[in-house]
Amino acid sequence: MRIRRIVTGCIAGLFLLSLLIAWLPAAYGAEGPVVIDGPGALAAFSDSVSAGQTYAGRTVLLAGDIDMTGRALAPIGRDTPDGGQVFQGVFDGQGHTIQGLAIAGPGLFAALRGAVVKDLHLAVTVSAQGQTAAGGLAGRMVDTTLLNVAVDGVVTAGSWAVSPDGVLAAGVLAGRTEGRTVMDRCAARGSLGAAGAFGARVYVGGAIGYLDGGALTNCYSTAYVFGNDAGLVLGGYAGYLAGSQVTDSYAAGGMVTGANTAGAFAGTTGGSSFNNVWHDGELTAPLTAFGAGAYGGAVTGAPTIQMQSAPFPALLSEAFYQAVPGQNNGYPVLDFEAIIPATPEPVATPEPTVVPEPSDTPGPDPAPSPDPTQDPVYTAAPSDSPGQTPIPTTEPAPVPTDTPVPTMEPSPVPTGTPIPTAEPSPVPTDTPIPKTEPTASPTMTPIPTIKPAPFPTDTPAPTPEPTASPTSTPILTDTPTPIPTGTPVPAAETPSVPTETPPASTMAPGAPIPAADGPTGPAQPPTGGQTAPRTGDETDVLRWLALAVTLAGLLAVTTEMYRKR
């Protein structure tokens, strides 16, 4: 009876656990996240949105950097009026980059509706022909939030289609925004060129073409804006900017405007407020901040040198910092951006010395004086010119008192008088001259380190391993024969080189880098990068399995209750 109770309790516990597994929502939504880990998965994700999967309430994760060089990609989704083929979820780049994109269409996303895009770097070229809106990230955005998004884009737009409301727009970040658009820490770099449209206005901006209702904080554009055709409205940040609040932002891109309406920050504005907003007044002179329209707040034009200076980021906000040389044309960049620093100065690698360490090579000082009572510098011993008077500036008082040479006197001998003491050796006669110095040159200081046997006779000579020849290459190896100077080190002996020397597997300087190893080369990601995105199928299988276990548990409990009766 007791065993039956235990079995019944285990079955009941299993039943409850099955229910928990079956209906516990996942951390990223009821169906779990979608993971994009390569070009193939990105293409499959694009096709799924175009087929009607909006991903509303779900998160799409970018698992790593993706290089789309040489690969075709259709825009993600379609800009339909009902939004049935528009992405509506969360696209989390997780700080990764999609580069090498070439889009023939409105942008990476055809449209975004109620979506969130965050922590994404994008390098894209967009050719938009026959569209109503075009942008590097998206053609059109409705009630969308952007956070930590940077776009390096080259956008060209022309041959416009007919817009239902007559609005045609293009920008490096997005073509057109509607509803409540929130943008925090967003960057637009690159260039933008747009053609005019017959009988219609075309709004062209460095970041956004047409921005109607939004909140912008810590955003900037350094994109170059080109629009020479008639009928364009151009702005350094936005072509049209209305009903918005802009804070701690700037625009600093060159502009070619022709005779069109243009402004250094926005072409036209209305009903917007600005707080701590800047533009490069020198680069876009004689343009003012806005080409037309009324606004409230502070928009300041500053010279280029000020906006590129080190103190300027602090005038914007804590989200900005100074660009390193060669980045963003010298203008401030955002803290989340992956700015590549300038190449640092090469650090000199210390070369191994050929002189053995004192602990390894016992012996006297490597440069001892031949006689402890004799000055090591010989100045008067050689047969100098008789017309030269020796000045003992380098010999303060090293000569013994019994030496007859008056070295401490201020040289009373007149110029040209032979020195009577210069002929004999300055060393006293009772001091033996070391026999190891017979070949010392009379015009140079003897250096004991070049002698073949500088060690005392009672000290055993060091073995050839630690004492390399002064003329040998400074490489510490166990090979008995030293390598001559200038001889390249064979590859087989590189493991014996000290740690400062690159390993044998390192490529030689100047050798071409294989394309497969380059960060932007044609190398393809691992096999997993070609798989379709993982959706909620795994979760569905798990739920069906849990349901089967639940039914089995119910059957077991029912059977047990029937047996008790």
Coordinates of C-alpha atoms in Angstrom, one line a residue:
M1 CA 0.0 0.0 0.0
R2 CA 2.8 2.4 0.9
I3 CA 4.6 1.6 -2.4
R4 CA 1.4 2.5 -4.3
R5 CA 1.2 5.9 -2.6
I6 CA 4.8 6.6 -3.5
V7 CA 4.2 5.7 -7.1
T8 CA 1.0 7.7 -7.2
G9 CA 2.8 10.8 -5.8
C10 CA 5.6 10.5 -8.4
I11 CA 3.1 10.3 -11.2
A12 CA 1.2 13.3 -9.9
G13 CA 4.5 15.3 -9.7
L14 CA 5.4 14.3 -13.2
F15 CA 2.0 15.5 -14.3
L16 CA 2.5 18.9 -12.8
L17 CA 6.0 19.2 -14.2
S18 CA 4.7 18.4 -17.7
L19 CA 2.1 21.1 -17.4
L20 CA 4.8 23.6 -16.3
I21 CA 7.0 22.8 -19.3
A22 CA 4.2 22.9 -21.7
W23 CA 2.8 26.3 -20.8
L24 CA 5.8 28.2 -19.3
P25 CA 6.5 31.2 -21.6
A26 CA 10.0 31.6 -22.9
A27 CA 12.2 34.5 -21.9
Y28 CA 11.9 36.1 -25.4
G29 CA 8.3 35.5 -25.9
A30 CA 5.8 32.7 -26.2
E31 CA 7.6 31.2 -29.2
G32 CA 11.2 31.9 -28.4
P33 CA 13.8 34.0 -30.2
V34 CA 14.9 33.8 -33.8
V35 CA 18.6 33.5 -34.2
I36 CA 20.4 34.7 -37.3
D37 CA 23.9 33.4 -37.5
G38 CA 25.0 33.8 -41.1
P39 CA 24.1 35.1 -44.6
G40 CA 21.8 32.1 -45.4
A41 CA 19.9 32.7 -42.2
L42 CA 19.5 36.4 -42.9
A43 CA 18.2 35.6 -46.4
A44 CA 15.7 33.1 -45.0
F45 CA 14.6 35.7 -42.4
S46 CA 14.0 38.2 -45.2
D47 CA 11.9 35.7 -47.1
S48 CA 9.8 34.8 -44.1
V49 CA 8.8 38.4 -43.5
S50 CA 8.0 38.9 -47.1
A51 CA 5.8 35.8 -46.9
G52 CA 3.7 37.4 -44.1
Q53 CA 5.6 36.5 -40.8
T54 CA 5.7 39.8 -38.9
Y55 CA 7.4 38.5 -35.8
A56 CA 5.2 40.7 -33.6
G57 CA 6.0 40.2 -30.0
R58 CA 9.2 38.2 -30.8
T59 CA 12.9 38.9 -30.8
V60 CA 15.4 38.4 -33.6
L61 CA 19.0 38.0 -32.5
L62 CA 22.1 38.6 -34.6
A63 CA 24.5 35.9 -33.3
G64 CA 27.6 37.4 -34.9
D65 CA 29.0 39.7 -37.6
I66 CA 27.8 38.9 -41.1
D67 CA 29.6 39.8 -44.4
M68 CA 27.2 39.9 -47.3
T69 CA 29.8 40.9 -49.9
G70 CA 29.0 39.3 -53.2
R71 CA 25.6 37.9 -51.9
A72 CA 22.2 39.1 -53.1
L73 CA 19.6 40.0 -50.4
A74 CA 16.1 41.2 -51.1
P75 CA 14.7 43.9 -48.7
I76 CA 13.2 42.4 -45.6
G77 CA 9.4 42.5 -46.0
R78 CA 7.2 44.7 -48.2
D79 CA 5.8 48.1 -47.4
T80 CA 2.1 47.2 -47.6
P81 CA -0.6 49.5 -46.4
D82 CA -2.0 47.0 -43.9
G83 CA 1.4 46.1 -42.5
G84 CA 0.9 42.4 -43.2
Q85 CA 4.4 42.0 -44.7
V86 CA 6.2 44.4 -42.4
F87 CA 8.6 43.5 -39.5
Q88 CA 6.9 44.3 -36.2
G89 CA 9.2 42.6 -33.6
V90 CA 12.5 43.4 -31.9
F91 CA 15.7 43.2 -34.0
D92 CA 18.7 42.9 -31.6
G93 CA 22.1 43.2 -33.3
Q94 CA 23.8 42.6 -30.0
G95 CA 26.6 45.0 -31.1
H96 CA 27.4 43.1 -34.3
T97 CA 27.8 44.4 -37.8
I98 CA 26.2 43.5 -41.1
Q99 CA 28.5 44.7 -43.9
G100 CA 28.9 44.4 -47.6
L101 CA 25.2 44.8 -48.2
A102 CA 24.0 45.9 -51.6
I103 CA 20.2 46.5 -51.7
A104 CA 18.1 47.2 -54.8
G105 CA 15.0 48.6 -53.1
P106 CA 13.9 50.9 -50.3
G107 CA 16.5 49.6 -47.7
L108 CA 17.5 46.7 -45.5
F109 CA 13.9 46.7 -44.1
A110 CA 11.3 47.8 -46.6
A111 CA 9.4 49.1 -43.6
L112 CA 9.2 48.9 -39.8
R113 CA 6.0 49.2 -37.8
G114 CA 5.9 49.2 -34.0
A115 CA 9.3 47.6 -34.1
V116 CA 12.5 48.0 -32.1
V117 CA 16.0 48.0 -33.7
K118 CA 18.9 48.2 -31.3
D119 CA 22.7 47.6 -30.9
L120 CA 23.3 47.3 -34.7
H121 CA 26.1 48.5 -37.0
L122 CA 25.2 48.5 -40.7
A123 CA 27.3 49.1 -43.8
V124 CA 25.1 49.2 -46.9
T125 CA 24.7 50.5 -50.4
V126 CA 21.1 51.2 -51.5
S127 CA 19.9 51.9 -55.0
A128 CA 16.3 52.9 -54.8
Q129 CA 14.5 53.3 -58.1
G130 CA 10.8 53.5 -58.4
Q131 CA 10.2 53.8 -54.6
T132 CA 8.4 56.4 -52.5
A133 CA 10.9 56.3 -49.6
A134 CA 14.5 55.0 -49.3
G135 CA 17.0 54.7 -46.4
G136 CA 20.0 52.5 -45.4
L137 CA 18.2 50.9 -42.5
A138 CA 14.6 51.2 -43.7
G139 CA 12.5 52.9 -46.3
R140 CA 9.7 53.8 -43.9
M141 CA 9.3 53.6 -40.1
V142 CA 6.0 53.9 -38.2
D143 CA 6.0 54.1 -34.3
T144 CA 9.5 52.6 -34.3
T145 CA 12.3 52.8 -31.7
L146 CA 16.0 52.9 -32.6
L147 CA 18.7 52.5 -29.9
N148 CA 22.4 52.3 -30.5
V149 CA 22.2 52.1 -34.3
A150 CA 24.9 53.3 -36.7
V151 CA 24.6 53.2 -40.5
D152 CA 27.4 53.8 -42.9
G153 CA 25.5 54.1 -46.2
V154 CA 25.6 55.2 -49.8
V155 CA 22.1 55.9 -50.8
T156 CA 20.9 56.9 -54.3
A157 CA 17.2 57.5 -55.1
G158 CA 15.4 58.5 -58.3
S159 CA 12.7 57.6 -60.8
W160 CA 10.3 58.0 -57.9
A161 CA 7.0 56.2 -57.7
V162 CA 3.7 58.0 -57.1
S163 CA 3.1 58.5 -53.4
P164 CA -0.5 58.4 -52.1
D165 CA 0.1 61.5 -49.9
G166 CA 2.6 63.1 -52.2
V167 CA 5.6 62.6 -49.9
L168 CA 8.8 61.4 -51.4
A169 CA 11.8 61.1 -49.0
A170 CA 15.4 59.7 -48.7
G171 CA 18.0 59.5 -45.9
V172 CA 21.0 57.5 -45.0
L173 CA 19.3 56.1 -41.9
A174 CA 15.7 56.1 -43.0
G175 CA 13.6 57.7 -45.7
R176 CA 10.5 58.5 -43.8
T177 CA 9.2 58.3 -40.2
E178 CA 5.6 58.5 -39.0
G179 CA 3.8 58.3 -35.7
R180 CA 5.9 58.3 -32.5
T181 CA 9.5 57.6 -33.5
V182 CA 12.1 57.4 -30.7
M183 CA 15.7 57.6 -31.6
D184 CA 18.5 57.5 -29.0
R185 CA 22.2 57.2 -29.9
C186 CA 21.8 57.0 -33.6
A187 CA 24.5 57.8 -36.2
A188 CA 24.4 58.4 -40.0
R189 CA 27.5 58.5 -42.1
G190 CA 28.2 58.2 -45.8
S191 CA 26.6 60.0 -48.7
L192 CA 23.1 60.6 -50.2
G193 CA 22.1 61.6 -53.7
A194 CA 18.6 62.1 -54.8
A195 CA 16.9 63.2 -58.1
G196 CA 13.9 65.4 -58.3
A197 CA 10.4 64.3 -59.2
F198 CA 8.1 66.1 -61.7
G199 CA 5.4 67.9 -59.9
A200 CA 6.3 66.7 -56.4
R201 CA 8.5 67.7 -53.5
V202 CA 11.4 65.4 -52.5
Y203 CA 12.7 65.6 -49.0
V204 CA 16.3 64.7 -48.6
G205 CA 18.2 64.5 -45.2
G206 CA 21.6 63.3 -44.1
A207 CA 19.9 60.9 -41.6
I208 CA 16.1 61.1 -42.2
G209 CA 14.4 62.5 -45.3
Y210 CA 11.0 63.2 -43.8
L211 CA 10.6 63.1 -40.0
D212 CA 7.1 63.8 -38.7
G213 CA 6.7 63.4 -34.9
G214 CA 9.5 62.0 -33.0
A215 CA 12.0 62.3 -30.1
L216 CA 15.7 62.4 -31.0
T217 CA 18.4 62.3 -28.4
N218 CA 22.2 61.9 -28.8
C219 CA 22.0 61.6 -32.6
Y220 CA 24.2 63.0 -35.4
S221 CA 24.8 62.9 -39.1
T222 CA 28.0 63.6 -41.0
A223 CA 26.6 62.3 -44.3
Y224 CA 27.3 64.2 -47.5
V225 CA 24.0 65.4 -49.1
F226 CA 23.8 66.0 -52.8
G227 CA 20.7 67.4 -54.6
N228 CA 21.0 69.7 -57.5
D229 CA 17.7 69.0 -59.2
A230 CA 14.8 71.4 -58.8
G231 CA 12.0 70.6 -56.4
L232 CA 14.2 69.2 -53.5
V233 CA 14.2 70.2 -49.9
L234 CA 17.5 69.3 -48.3
G235 CA 18.8 69.3 -44.7
G236 CA 22.0 68.2 -43.0
Y237 CA 20.1 66.0 -40.6
A238 CA 16.5 65.9 -42.0
G239 CA 14.9 67.3 -45.1
Y240 CA 11.6 67.9 -43.3
L241 CA 11.4 68.0 -39.5
A242 CA 8.0 68.7 -37.8
G243 CA 6.4 68.0 -34.4
S244 CA 9.5 66.6 -32.9
Q245 CA 11.9 67.2 -29.9
V246 CA 15.6 67.2 -30.7
T247 CA 18.2 67.1 -27.9
D248 CA 22.0 66.9 -27.7
S249 CA 22.5 66.3 -31.4
Y250 CA 24.4 67.7 -34.3
A251 CA 24.8 67.7 -38.1
A252 CA 28.1 68.2 -39.9
G253 CA 28.0 67.0 -43.4
G254 CA 28.8 68.8 -46.7
M255 CA 25.9 69.8 -48.9
V256 CA 25.4 70.6 -52.6
T257 CA 21.9 72.1 -52.8
G258 CA 21.7 74.1 -56.0
A259 CA 18.9 76.6 -55.8
N260 CA 16.7 74.4 -53.6
T261 CA 15.4 75.1 -50.1
A262 CA 18.1 73.9 -47.7
G263 CA 19.2 74.2 -44.1
A264 CA 22.3 73.1 -42.3
F265 CA 20.3 71.0 -39.9
A266 CA 16.9 70.7 -41.6
G267 CA 15.5 72.0 -44.9
T268 CA 12.2 73.0 -43.3
T269 CA 10.7 72.7 -39.9
G270 CA 7.6 73.5 -37.9
G271 CA 6.2 72.8 -34.4
S272 CA 9.5 71.4 -33.2
S273 CA 11.7 72.2 -30.2
F274 CA 15.5 72.0 -30.0
N275 CA 17.8 71.8 -27.0
N276 CA 21.6 71.9 -27.3
V277 CA 21.6 71.2 -31.1
W278 CA 24.6 72.1 -33.2
H279 CA 25.6 72.3 -36.9
D280 CA 28.9 73.1 -38.7
G281 CA 28.3 76.7 -39.7
E282 CA 31.6 76.9 -41.5
L283 CA 31.2 73.8 -43.7
T284 CA 27.7 74.6 -44.9
A285 CA 28.0 78.4 -45.1
P286 CA 26.2 80.5 -46.0
L287 CA 23.3 78.2 -45.0
T288 CA 21.5 78.8 -41.7
A289 CA 20.2 76.0 -39.5
F290 CA 16.9 75.9 -41.3
G291 CA 15.9 76.8 -44.8
A292 CA 12.3 77.6 -43.9
G293 CA 9.8 77.3 -41.0
A294 CA 9.6 78.4 -37.4
Y295 CA 11.0 76.6 -34.4
G296 CA 11.8 77.0 -30.7
G297 CA 15.0 76.4 -28.8
A298 CA 18.7 76.7 -29.4
V299 CA 20.4 75.6 -32.6
T300 CA 24.0 76.8 -32.7
G301 CA 26.4 77.0 -35.6
A302 CA 30.0 76.4 -34.7
P303 CA 33.2 76.5 -36.8
T304 CA 34.7 73.2 -37.9
I305 CA 37.8 73.4 -35.7
Q306 CA 35.6 73.8 -32.6
M307 CA 33.4 70.8 -33.5
Q308 CA 36.5 68.7 -34.1
S309 CA 38.2 69.7 -30.9
A310 CA 38.7 67.6 -27.8
P311 CA 36.4 69.7 -25.5
F312 CA 33.4 69.7 -27.9
P313 CA 31.9 66.3 -27.0
A314 CA 31.4 67.4 -23.4
L315 CA 29.2 70.3 -24.8
L316 CA 26.9 67.7 -26.3
S317 CA 26.5 65.0 -23.7
E318 CA 28.2 62.1 -21.9
A319 CA 27.1 59.9 -24.9
F320 CA 29.8 61.5 -27.1
Y321 CA 33.5 61.2 -27.2
Q322 CA 36.2 62.5 -29.4
A323 CA 36.9 60.6 -32.6
V324 CA 40.4 59.2 -33.1
P325 CA 42.3 60.5 -36.1
G326 CA 40.8 59.4 -39.4
Q327 CA 37.4 58.5 -37.9
N328 CA 34.1 60.3 -38.7
N329 CA 36.0 63.2 -40.4
G330 CA 37.2 64.2 -36.9
Y331 CA 33.7 64.9 -35.5
P332 CA 32.5 63.4 -32.2
V333 CA 31.2 59.8 -32.2
L334 CA 28.9 57.9 -29.9
D335 CA 30.2 55.7 -27.1
F336 CA 28.7 52.5 -28.5
E337 CA 30.3 52.7 -31.9
A338 CA 33.1 50.3 -32.8
I339 CA 35.6 53.0 -33.8
I340 CA 38.9 51.5 -34.9
P341 CA 41.7 53.4 -33.2
A342 CA 44.7 54.7 -35.1
T343 CA 47.6 52.4 -35.5
P344 CA 49.7 52.8 -32.3
E345 CA 53.4 53.5 -32.4
P346 CA 55.3 50.3 -32.6
V347 CA 56.8 49.2 -29.3
A348 CA 60.5 48.4 -29.5
T349 CA 61.1 44.8 -28.6
P350 CA 64.2 44.5 -26.4
E351 CA 66.9 42.4 -28.1
P352 CA 68.7 39.7 -26.1
T353 CA 72.2 40.7 -25.1
V354 CA 75.2 38.8 -26.2
V355 CA 77.1 39.5 -22.9
P356 CA 76.5 36.7 -20.5
E357 CA 74.9 37.5 -17.2
P358 CA 77.1 37.8 -14.1
S359 CA 75.4 34.9 -12.4
D360 CA 76.1 32.6 -15.4
T361 CA 79.6 33.7 -16.2
P362 CA 81.9 34.1 -13.2
G363 CA 84.9 36.3 -13.6
P364 CA 86.2 39.8 -13.2
D365 CA 84.6 43.0 -14.3
P366 CA 84.2 42.8 -18.1
A367 CA 86.2 46.0 -18.5
P368 CA 88.9 45.8 -15.6
S369 CA 91.8 48.1 -15.4
P370 CA 95.1 46.4 -16.2
D371 CA 96.6 47.8 -12.9
P372 CA 94.6 48.9 -9.9
T373 CA 97.1 51.7 -9.3
Q374 CA 97.0 53.0 -12.8
D375 CA 94.5 55.3 -14.5
P376 CA 92.8 53.3 -17.3
V377 CA 92.9 56.2 -19.7
Y378 CA 96.3 56.6 -21.3
T379 CA 96.8 60.2 -22.5
A380 CA 100.5 61.0 -22.2
A381 CA 102.2 57.6 -22.8
P382 CA 101.9 57.6 -26.6
S383 CA 104.3 59.7 -28.6
D384 CA 102.0 62.7 -29.0
S385 CA 102.9 65.8 -31.0
P386 CA 105.8 67.7 -29.3
G387 CA 104.0 70.9 -29.7
Q388 CA 100.9 69.9 -27.7
T389 CA 100.6 70.5 -24.0
P390 CA 98.8 67.8 -22.1
I391 CA 95.9 69.1 -20.0
P392 CA 95.1 66.5 -17.3
T393 CA 91.3 67.2 -17.2
T394 CA 90.4 63.5 -17.2
E395 CA 93.0 62.5 -14.6
P396 CA 92.0 64.2 -11.3
A397 CA 94.5 62.4 -9.0
P398 CA 94.8 58.7 -9.8
V399 CA 98.6 58.7 -10.1
P400 CA 100.6 57.5 -7.0
T401 CA 102.6 60.1 -5.0
D402 CA 105.9 58.6 -6.0
T403 CA 105.2 59.2 -9.7
P404 CA 107.5 62.0 -10.9
V405 CA 105.0 63.4 -13.4
P406 CA 103.5 66.7 -12.1
T407 CA 100.0 65.9 -13.2
M408 CA 98.4 67.9 -10.4
E409 CA 100.1 71.1 -11.5
P410 CA 98.4 73.5 -13.9
S411 CA 101.0 72.6 -16.6
P412 CA 103.8 75.2 -16.2
V413 CA 105.5 73.9 -19.3
P414 CA 105.1 76.4 -22.2
T415 CA 103.6 75.5 -25.5
G416 CA 106.0 73.7 -27.8
T417 CA 108.3 72.6 -25.0
P418 CA 108.8 68.8 -25.0
I419 CA 107.5 67.1 -22.0
P420 CA 110.4 65.4 -20.2
T421 CA 108.2 62.8 -18.6
A422 CA 106.3 61.9 -21.8
E423 CA 108.9 59.6 -23.1
P424 CA 108.9 57.0 -20.3
S425 CA 105.8 55.2 -19.4
P426 CA 103.6 56.9 -16.8
V427 CA 103.4 53.7 -15.0
P428 CA 106.1 53.3 -12.2
T429 CA 109.0 51.1 -13.1
D430 CA 108.2 48.7 -10.3
T431 CA 104.7 48.2 -11.6
P432 CA 104.5 45.4 -14.1
I433 CA 102.6 46.1 -17.3
P434 CA 99.9 43.5 -18.0
K435 CA 101.1 41.2 -20.8
T436 CA 97.5 40.9 -22.0
E437 CA 97.7 44.4 -23.5
P438 CA 100.6 44.2 -25.9
T439 CA 98.6 45.2 -28.9
A440 CA 96.8 48.2 -27.4
S441 CA 96.7 51.0 -30.0
P442 CA 98.5 54.1 -28.8
T443 CA 95.7 56.3 -30.0
M444 CA 92.7 54.6 -28.5
T445 CA 91.6 53.3 -25.1
P446 CA 92.0 49.6 -24.7
I447 CA 88.8 47.7 -24.3
P448 CA 89.3 44.4 -22.5
T449 CA 86.0 43.0 -23.7
I450 CA 87.4 42.4 -27.2
K451 CA 90.3 40.3 -25.9
P452 CA 90.0 36.5 -26.4
A453 CA 90.8 35.7 -22.8
P454 CA 89.7 38.4 -20.3
F455 CA 89.2 35.9 -17.5
P456 CA 91.8 35.1 -14.8
T457 CA 93.9 32.0 -15.4
D458 CA 92.5 30.2 -12.4
T459 CA 88.9 30.7 -13.6
P460 CA 87.6 28.1 -16.0
A461 CA 86.5 29.4 -19.3
P462 CA 82.7 29.4 -19.8
T463 CA 81.2 26.8 -22.1
P464 CA 80.4 27.9 -25.6
E465 CA 76.6 27.7 -25.1
P466 CA 76.2 30.8 -22.8
T467 CA 78.9 32.9 -24.3
A468 CA 78.0 33.9 -27.8
S469 CA 80.5 35.6 -30.1
P470 CA 80.3 39.4 -30.2
T471 CA 79.8 39.2 -33.9
S472 CA 77.1 36.5 -33.8
T473 CA 73.4 37.1 -34.2
P474 CA 71.9 37.9 -30.7
I475 CA 69.7 34.8 -30.6
L476 CA 69.9 32.6 -27.5
T477 CA 69.8 29.0 -28.7
D478 CA 71.2 25.6 -27.7
T479 CA 73.0 25.2 -31.0
P480 CA 76.8 25.1 -30.5
T481 CA 77.5 27.0 -33.7
P482 CA 76.4 30.7 -33.6
I483 CA 74.6 32.1 -36.6
P484 CA 76.6 34.8 -38.4
T485 CA 75.3 38.4 -38.5
G486 CA 72.7 39.0 -41.3
T487 CA 72.0 35.4 -41.8
P488 CA 68.2 34.7 -41.7
V489 CA 67.1 32.4 -39.0
P490 CA 66.0 29.1 -40.4
A491 CA 62.4 28.2 -39.7
A492 CA 63.4 25.0 -38.0
E493 CA 65.3 26.9 -35.3
T494 CA 62.6 29.4 -34.5
P495 CA 61.3 27.6 -31.4
S496 CA 64.6 28.4 -29.6
V497 CA 64.2 32.1 -30.2
P498 CA 63.1 34.1 -27.0
T499 CA 59.4 34.9 -26.5
E500 CA 59.9 38.4 -28.1
T501 CA 60.5 36.8 -31.5
P502 CA 57.2 35.9 -33.4
P503 CA 56.5 32.1 -33.6
A504 CA 57.2 30.2 -36.7
S505 CA 53.5 30.2 -37.6
T506 CA 53.4 34.0 -37.9
M507 CA 53.4 35.2 -41.5
A508 CA 56.5 37.1 -42.7
P509 CA 56.3 40.9 -43.0
G510 CA 54.8 41.9 -46.4
A511 CA 53.3 38.4 -47.1
P512 CA 49.8 38.7 -48.5
I513 CA 47.0 37.8 -46.0
P514 CA 44.9 34.9 -47.3
A515 CA 41.4 36.0 -48.2
A516 CA 39.9 33.3 -46.0
D517 CA 41.4 34.9 -42.9
G518 CA 40.5 38.5 -43.6
P519 CA 37.7 40.1 -41.6
T520 CA 36.0 41.4 -44.7
G521 CA 37.2 38.8 -47.2
P522 CA 35.0 36.4 -49.1
A523 CA 35.4 33.7 -46.5
Q524 CA 32.1 32.3 -45.5
P525 CA 30.9 31.6 -42.0
P526 CA 30.8 28.1 -40.5
T527 CA 28.2 25.6 -41.6
G528 CA 25.8 27.0 -39.1
G529 CA 25.8 30.3 -40.9
Q530 CA 23.9 28.8 -43.9
T531 CA 21.1 27.3 -41.9
A532 CA 17.6 28.8 -41.7
P533 CA 16.7 30.9 -38.6
R534 CA 15.6 28.9 -35.6
T535 CA 12.0 29.8 -34.9
G536 CA 9.4 28.4 -32.5
D537 CA 9.5 24.9 -34.0
E538 CA 11.7 23.5 -31.3
T539 CA 9.3 25.0 -28.7
D540 CA 6.3 23.4 -30.4
V541 CA 8.0 20.0 -30.4
L542 CA 8.8 20.4 -26.7
R543 CA 5.2 21.2 -26.0
W544 CA 3.8 18.2 -27.9
L545 CA 6.2 16.0 -26.0
A546 CA 5.1 17.5 -22.7
L547 CA 1.5 17.1 -23.7
A548 CA 2.1 13.4 -24.4
V549 CA 3.7 13.0 -21.0
T550 CA 0.8 14.8 -19.4
L551 CA -1.7 12.4 -21.0
A552 CA 0.4 9.4 -19.9
G553 CA 0.3 10.8 -16.4
L554 CA -3.4 11.3 -16.5
L555 CA -3.9 7.7 -17.7
A556 CA -1.6 6.3 -15.0
V557 CA -3.5 8.2 -12.3
T558 CA -6.8 7.1 -13.6
T559 CA -5.6 3.5 -13.7
E560 CA -4.4 3.7 -10.1
M561 CA -7.7 5.1 -8.9
Y562 CA -9.6 2.4 -10.7
R563 CA -7.4 -0.3 -9.0
K564 CA -8.1 1.2 -5.6
R565 CA -11.8 0.7 -6.1

